[in-house]
Coordinates of C-alpha atoms and ligand atoms in Angstrom, one line a residue:
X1 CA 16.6 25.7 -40.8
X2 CA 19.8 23.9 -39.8
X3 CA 21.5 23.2 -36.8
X4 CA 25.4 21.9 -37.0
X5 CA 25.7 18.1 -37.8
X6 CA 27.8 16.9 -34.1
X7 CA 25.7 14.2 -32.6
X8 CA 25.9 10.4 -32.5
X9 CA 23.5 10.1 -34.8
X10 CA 25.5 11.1 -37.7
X11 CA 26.2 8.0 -38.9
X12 CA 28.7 9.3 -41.3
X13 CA 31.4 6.4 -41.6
X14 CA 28.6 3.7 -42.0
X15 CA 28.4 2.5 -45.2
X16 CA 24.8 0.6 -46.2
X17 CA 22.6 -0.6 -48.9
X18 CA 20.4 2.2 -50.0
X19 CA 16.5 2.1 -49.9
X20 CA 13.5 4.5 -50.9
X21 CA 10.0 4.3 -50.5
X22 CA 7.4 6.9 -52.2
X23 CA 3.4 7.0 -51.4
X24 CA 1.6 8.8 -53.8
X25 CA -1.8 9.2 -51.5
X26 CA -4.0 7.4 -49.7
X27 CA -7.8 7.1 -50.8
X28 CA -10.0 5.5 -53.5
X29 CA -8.9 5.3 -56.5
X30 CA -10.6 5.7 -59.7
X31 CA -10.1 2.5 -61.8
X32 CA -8.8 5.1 -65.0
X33 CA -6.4 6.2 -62.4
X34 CA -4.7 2.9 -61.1
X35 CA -2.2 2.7 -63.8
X36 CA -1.1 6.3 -64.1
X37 CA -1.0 6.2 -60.0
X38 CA 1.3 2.3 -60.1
X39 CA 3.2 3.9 -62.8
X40 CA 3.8 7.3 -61.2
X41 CA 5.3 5.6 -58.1
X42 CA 7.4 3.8 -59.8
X43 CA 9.0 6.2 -62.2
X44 CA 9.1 8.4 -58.9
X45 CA 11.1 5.6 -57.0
X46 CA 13.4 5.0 -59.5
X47 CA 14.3 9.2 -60.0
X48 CA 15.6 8.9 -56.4
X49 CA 17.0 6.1 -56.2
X50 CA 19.0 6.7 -59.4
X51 CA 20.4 9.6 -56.7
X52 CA 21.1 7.1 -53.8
X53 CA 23.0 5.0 -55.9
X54 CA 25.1 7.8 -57.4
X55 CA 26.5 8.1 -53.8
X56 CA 23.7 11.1 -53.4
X57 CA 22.2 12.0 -49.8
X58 CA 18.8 10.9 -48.6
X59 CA 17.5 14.5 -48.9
X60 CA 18.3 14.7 -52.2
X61 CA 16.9 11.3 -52.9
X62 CA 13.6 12.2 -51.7
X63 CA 13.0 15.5 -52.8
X64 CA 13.9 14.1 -56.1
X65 CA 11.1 11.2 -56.0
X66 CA 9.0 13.9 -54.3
X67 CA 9.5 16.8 -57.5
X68 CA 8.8 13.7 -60.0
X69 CA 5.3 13.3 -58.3
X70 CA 4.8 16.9 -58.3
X71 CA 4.8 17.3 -62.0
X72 CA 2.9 14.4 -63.0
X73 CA -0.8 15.6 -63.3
X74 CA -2.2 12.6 -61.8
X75 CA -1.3 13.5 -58.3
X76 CA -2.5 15.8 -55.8
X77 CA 0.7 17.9 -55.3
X78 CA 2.8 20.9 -57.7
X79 CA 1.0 20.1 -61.0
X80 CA -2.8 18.8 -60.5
X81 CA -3.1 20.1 -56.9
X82 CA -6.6 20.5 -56.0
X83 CA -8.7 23.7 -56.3
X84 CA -10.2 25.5 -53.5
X85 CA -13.5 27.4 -52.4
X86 CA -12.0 30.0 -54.4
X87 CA -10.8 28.1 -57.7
X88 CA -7.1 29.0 -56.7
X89 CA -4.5 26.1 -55.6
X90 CA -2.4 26.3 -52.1
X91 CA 0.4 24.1 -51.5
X92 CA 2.1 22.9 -48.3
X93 CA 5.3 20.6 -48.1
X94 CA 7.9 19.2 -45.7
X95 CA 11.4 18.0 -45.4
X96 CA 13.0 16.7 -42.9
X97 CA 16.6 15.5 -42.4
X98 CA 17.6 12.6 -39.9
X99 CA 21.0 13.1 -39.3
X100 CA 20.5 16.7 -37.1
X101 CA 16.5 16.6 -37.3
X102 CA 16.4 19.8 -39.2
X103 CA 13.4 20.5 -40.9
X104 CA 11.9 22.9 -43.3
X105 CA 8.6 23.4 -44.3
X106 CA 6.2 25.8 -46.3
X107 CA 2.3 26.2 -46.3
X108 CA -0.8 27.6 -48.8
X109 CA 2.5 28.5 -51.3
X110 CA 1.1 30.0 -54.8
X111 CA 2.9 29.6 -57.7
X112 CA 6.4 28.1 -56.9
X113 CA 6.2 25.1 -59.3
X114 CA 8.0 22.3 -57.0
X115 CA 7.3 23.4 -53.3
X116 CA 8.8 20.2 -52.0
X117 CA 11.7 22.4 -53.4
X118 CA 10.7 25.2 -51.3
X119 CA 10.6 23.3 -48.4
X120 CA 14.5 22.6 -49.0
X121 CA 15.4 26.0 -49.6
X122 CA 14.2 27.0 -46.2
X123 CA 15.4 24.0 -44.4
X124 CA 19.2 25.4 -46.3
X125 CA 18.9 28.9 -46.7
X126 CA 16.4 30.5 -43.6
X127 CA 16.8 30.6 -40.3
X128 CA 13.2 29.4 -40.0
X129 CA 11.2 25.8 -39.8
X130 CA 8.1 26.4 -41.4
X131 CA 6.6 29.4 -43.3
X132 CA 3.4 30.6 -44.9
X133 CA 2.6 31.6 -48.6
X134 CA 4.2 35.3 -48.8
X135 CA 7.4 34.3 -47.1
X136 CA 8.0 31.2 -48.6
X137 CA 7.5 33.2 -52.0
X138 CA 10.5 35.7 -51.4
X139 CA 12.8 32.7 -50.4
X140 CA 11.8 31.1 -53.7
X141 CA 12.2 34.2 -55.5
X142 CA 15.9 35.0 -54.1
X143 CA 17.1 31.9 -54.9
X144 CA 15.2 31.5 -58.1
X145 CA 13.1 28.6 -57.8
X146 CA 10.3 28.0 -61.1
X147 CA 7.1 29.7 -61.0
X148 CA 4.3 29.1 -63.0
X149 CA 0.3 30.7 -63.3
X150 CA -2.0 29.7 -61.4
X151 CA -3.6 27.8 -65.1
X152 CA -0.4 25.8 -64.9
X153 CA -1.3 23.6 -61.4
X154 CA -5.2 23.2 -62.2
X155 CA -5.5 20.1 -64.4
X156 CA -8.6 18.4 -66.0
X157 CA -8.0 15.6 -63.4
X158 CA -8.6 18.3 -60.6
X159 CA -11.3 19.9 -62.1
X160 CA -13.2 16.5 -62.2
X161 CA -11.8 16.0 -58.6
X162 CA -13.6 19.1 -57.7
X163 CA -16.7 18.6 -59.4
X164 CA -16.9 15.0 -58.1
X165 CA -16.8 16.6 -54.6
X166 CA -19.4 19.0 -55.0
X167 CA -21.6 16.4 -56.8
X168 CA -21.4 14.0 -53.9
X169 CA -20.5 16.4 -51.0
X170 CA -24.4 15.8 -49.6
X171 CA -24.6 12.4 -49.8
X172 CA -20.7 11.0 -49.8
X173 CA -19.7 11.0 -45.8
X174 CA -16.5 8.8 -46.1
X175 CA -13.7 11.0 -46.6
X176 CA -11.8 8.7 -48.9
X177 CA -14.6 7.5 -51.3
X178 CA -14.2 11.6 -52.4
X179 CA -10.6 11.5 -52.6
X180 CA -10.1 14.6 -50.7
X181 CA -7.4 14.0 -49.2
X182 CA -4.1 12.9 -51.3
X183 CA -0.5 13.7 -51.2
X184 CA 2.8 12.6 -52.1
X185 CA 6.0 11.2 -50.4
X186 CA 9.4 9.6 -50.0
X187 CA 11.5 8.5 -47.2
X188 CA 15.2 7.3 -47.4
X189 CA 18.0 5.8 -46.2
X190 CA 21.4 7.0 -47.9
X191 CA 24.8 5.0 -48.6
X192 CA 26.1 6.6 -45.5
X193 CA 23.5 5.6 -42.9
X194 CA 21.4 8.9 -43.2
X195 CA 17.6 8.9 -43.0
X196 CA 15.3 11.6 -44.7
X197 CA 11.5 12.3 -45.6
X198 CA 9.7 14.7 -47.6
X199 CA 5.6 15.2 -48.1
X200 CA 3.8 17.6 -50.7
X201 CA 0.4 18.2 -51.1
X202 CA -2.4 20.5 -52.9
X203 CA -4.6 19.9 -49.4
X204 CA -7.7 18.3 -49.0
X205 CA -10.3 18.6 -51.7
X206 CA -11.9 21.7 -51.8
X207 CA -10.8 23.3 -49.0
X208 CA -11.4 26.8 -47.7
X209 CA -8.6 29.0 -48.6
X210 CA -6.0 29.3 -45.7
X211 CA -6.1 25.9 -44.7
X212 CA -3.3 24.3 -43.3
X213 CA -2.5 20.6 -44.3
X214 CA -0.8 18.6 -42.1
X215 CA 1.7 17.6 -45.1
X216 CA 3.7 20.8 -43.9
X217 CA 3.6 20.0 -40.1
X218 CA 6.8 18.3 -38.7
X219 CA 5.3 15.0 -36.8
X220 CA 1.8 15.2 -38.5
X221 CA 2.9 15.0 -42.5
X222 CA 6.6 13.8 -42.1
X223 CA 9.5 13.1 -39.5
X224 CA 12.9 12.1 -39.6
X225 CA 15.5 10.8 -37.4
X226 CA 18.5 9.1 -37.3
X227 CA 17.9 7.3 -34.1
X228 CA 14.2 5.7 -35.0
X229 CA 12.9 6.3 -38.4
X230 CA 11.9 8.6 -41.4
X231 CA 8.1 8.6 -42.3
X232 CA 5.9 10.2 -44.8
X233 CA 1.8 10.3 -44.4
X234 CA -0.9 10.7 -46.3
X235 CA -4.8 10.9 -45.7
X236 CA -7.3 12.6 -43.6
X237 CA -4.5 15.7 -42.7
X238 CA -7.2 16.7 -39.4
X239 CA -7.3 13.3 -38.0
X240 CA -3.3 13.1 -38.9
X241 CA -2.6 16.2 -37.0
X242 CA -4.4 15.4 -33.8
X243 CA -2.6 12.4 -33.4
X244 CA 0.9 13.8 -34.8
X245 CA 0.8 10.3 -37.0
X246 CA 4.4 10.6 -38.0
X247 CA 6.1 11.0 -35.0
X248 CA 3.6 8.5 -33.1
X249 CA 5.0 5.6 -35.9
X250 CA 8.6 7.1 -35.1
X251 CA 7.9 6.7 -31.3
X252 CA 6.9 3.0 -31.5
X253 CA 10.5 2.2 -33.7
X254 CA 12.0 3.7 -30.5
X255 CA 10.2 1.6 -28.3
X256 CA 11.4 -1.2 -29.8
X257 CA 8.9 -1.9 -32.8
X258 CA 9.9 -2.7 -36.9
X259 CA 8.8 0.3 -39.1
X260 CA 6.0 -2.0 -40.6
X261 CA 4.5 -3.2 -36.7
X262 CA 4.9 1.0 -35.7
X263 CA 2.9 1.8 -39.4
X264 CA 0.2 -0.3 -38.3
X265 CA -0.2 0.3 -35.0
X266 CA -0.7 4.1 -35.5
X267 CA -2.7 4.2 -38.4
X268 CA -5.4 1.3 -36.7
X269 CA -4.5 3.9 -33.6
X270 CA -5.4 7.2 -35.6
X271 CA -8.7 5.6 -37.1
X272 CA -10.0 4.3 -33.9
X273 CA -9.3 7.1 -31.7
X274 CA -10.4 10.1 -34.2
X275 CA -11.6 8.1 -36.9
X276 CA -9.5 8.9 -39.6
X277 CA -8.1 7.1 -42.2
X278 CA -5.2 7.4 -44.1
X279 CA -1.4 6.0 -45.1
X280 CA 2.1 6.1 -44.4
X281 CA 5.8 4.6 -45.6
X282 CA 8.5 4.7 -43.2
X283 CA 12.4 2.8 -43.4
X284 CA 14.5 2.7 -40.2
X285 CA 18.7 3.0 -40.4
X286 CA 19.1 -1.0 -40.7
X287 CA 16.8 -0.4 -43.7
X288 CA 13.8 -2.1 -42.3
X289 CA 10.6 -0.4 -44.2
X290 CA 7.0 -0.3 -43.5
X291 CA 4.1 0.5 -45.6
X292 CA 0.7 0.5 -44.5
X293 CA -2.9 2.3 -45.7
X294 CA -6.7 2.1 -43.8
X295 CA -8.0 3.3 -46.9
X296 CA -9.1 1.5 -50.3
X297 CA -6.0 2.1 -52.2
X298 CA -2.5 3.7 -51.7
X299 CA -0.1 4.0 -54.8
X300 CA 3.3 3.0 -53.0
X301 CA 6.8 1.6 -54.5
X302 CA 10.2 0.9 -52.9
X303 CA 13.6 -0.4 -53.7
X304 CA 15.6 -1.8 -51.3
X305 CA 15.3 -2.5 -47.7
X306 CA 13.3 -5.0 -46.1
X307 CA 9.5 -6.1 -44.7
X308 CA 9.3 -7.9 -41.3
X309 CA 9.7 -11.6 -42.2
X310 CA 10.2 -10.7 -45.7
X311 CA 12.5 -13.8 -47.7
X312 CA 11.5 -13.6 -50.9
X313 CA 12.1 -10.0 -52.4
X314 CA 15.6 -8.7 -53.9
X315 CA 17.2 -5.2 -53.9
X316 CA 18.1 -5.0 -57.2
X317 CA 13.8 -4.9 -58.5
X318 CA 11.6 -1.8 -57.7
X319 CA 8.4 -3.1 -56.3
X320 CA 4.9 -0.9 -56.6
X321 CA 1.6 -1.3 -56.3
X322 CA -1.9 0.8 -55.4
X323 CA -3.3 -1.7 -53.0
X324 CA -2.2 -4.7 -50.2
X325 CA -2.8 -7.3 -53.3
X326 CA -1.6 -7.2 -56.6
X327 CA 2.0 -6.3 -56.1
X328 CA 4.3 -5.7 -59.0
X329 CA 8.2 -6.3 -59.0
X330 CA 10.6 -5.2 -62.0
X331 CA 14.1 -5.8 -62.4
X332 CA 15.9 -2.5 -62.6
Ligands
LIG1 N1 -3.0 14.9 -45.8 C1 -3.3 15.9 -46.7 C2 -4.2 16.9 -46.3 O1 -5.2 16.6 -45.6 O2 -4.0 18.1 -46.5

């Protein structure tokens, strides 16, 4: 859903270095995994990057990075979603554009193979913010987006991440440890000044059908805005939506905080107030960037921008990693 583009915070005749971030979910994960997951990211990264470079918009930039993640079977999101109560797969997604705040956003979607993809075609094409499975379908369908069977998005790693649930689901309490809650996302910030996020996610592990992840919900999964900052969560979506994590991080940049001091702060906020745990990437217009998880690991990679009291890193490397620690930077 759009509105026009006439406010000051169309930044539209300042020209900056481009920067993306991607998270590819916050939780524990398996050692096999760490590779596929550091790897992921970065491939991810580069995709939309390679579109900020070509003078491309932010939106385009993320939902690029974003559609990468969903077709890699390793993450929780399009292809490799997890399967719920009743061995089917619902999807949710968001995007959101800083430059007029519009947003567009789909939920428990069956079959469209990219629903981050969705999620721009309603933002573009509907006169509506968010909509559920049947609707989002007959948007996809009139403009033609991919389907695929319901086979196509259950993978052997979801299967195991299903079985591993119901295995430990008496004895496992700690949300992460189960990975059953993961997700994909990308924020950035265009040649032209413009911030954007976008969040996709198969849900929480095993969850009843109908359940709404907070990866669709504008403030909760994602937010954008010119004036403060775009962010992308990830983690337990029921603690994330009763502290509207996003637009919490967002409200700290306008207070005065850098991305990475506003990351914290809300995340350490979300865990001690509803104890949840979980992850997020943001990037403010003067290309400051934070990244920040409560959990074991996060897969996360960025290009460009800059960490508070960061003097060491250059713009032209892609740097990604799955935890705090053993940070990888390639020249690109
Ligand atoms: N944050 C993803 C979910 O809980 O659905």
């Amino acid at each position: 859903m759009t509105n026009n583009v006439n406010d000051s915070s169309n930044n539209s005749d300042f020209i900056c270095e481009p920067v993306i971030l991607v998270q590819g979910g916050a939780r524990t994960i398996a050692k096999a995994f760490l590779e596929k997951s550091a790897l992921g990211v970065r491939d991810a990264t580069l995709d939309g990057y390679r579109v900020l470079k070509n003078g491309g918009s932010c939106i385009d930039a993320v939902v690029k990075a974003v559609q990468a993640l969903e077709d890699n079977p390793y993450f929780n999101a399009g292809h490799g979603s997890v399967i719920n109560e009743a061995g089917e797969v619902e999807m949710h997604a968001l995007v959101m554009r800083g430059d007029t705040c519009d947003m567009g956003g789909c939920l428990c979607v069956k079959h469209v193979k990219n629903p981050v993809k969705a999620a721009r075609l309603i933002l573009d094409e509907s006169d509506y913010c968010l909509l559920s499975a049947e609707a989002t379908l007959q948007v996809a369908r009139q403009h033609g987006l991919e389907e695929r069977p319901l086979e196509y998005f259950i993978t052997d790693v979801s299967r195991q991440k299903k079985k591993n649930y119901e295995d430990s689901r008496s004895i496992q309490k700690d949300f992460d440890k189960r990975g059953e809650h993961d997700t994909v996302g990308a924020v950035a910030l265009d040649c032209l000044g413009n911030l954007a996020c976008a969040t996709s996610t198969g849900g929480r592990n095993v969850p009843m059908v109908g359940r709404v992840s907070d990866s669709s919900i504008c403030g909760s999964g994602g937010f954008a805005d010119n004036n403060s900052v775009a962010v992308s969560t990830t983690g337990d979506g029921e603690a994330i939506m009763k502290v509207n994590l996003a637009r919490m991080i967002s409200m700290y940049v306008e207070q005065g905080m850098s991305p990475q001091q506003a990351t914290i702060k809300s995340l350490n906020h979300m865990k001690a107030r509803v104890g949840g745990k979980g992850g997020a990437i943001s990037v403010d217009g003067s290309g400051r960037v934070g990244v920040h998880f409560t959990t074991q690991n996060m897969s996360w990679a960025r290009i460009g921008g800059k960490f508070q009291n960061e003097t060491t890193y250059s713009n032209d490397c892609v740097q990604f990693g799955t935890d705090c620690t053993n940070i990888r930077t390639e020249k690109i």
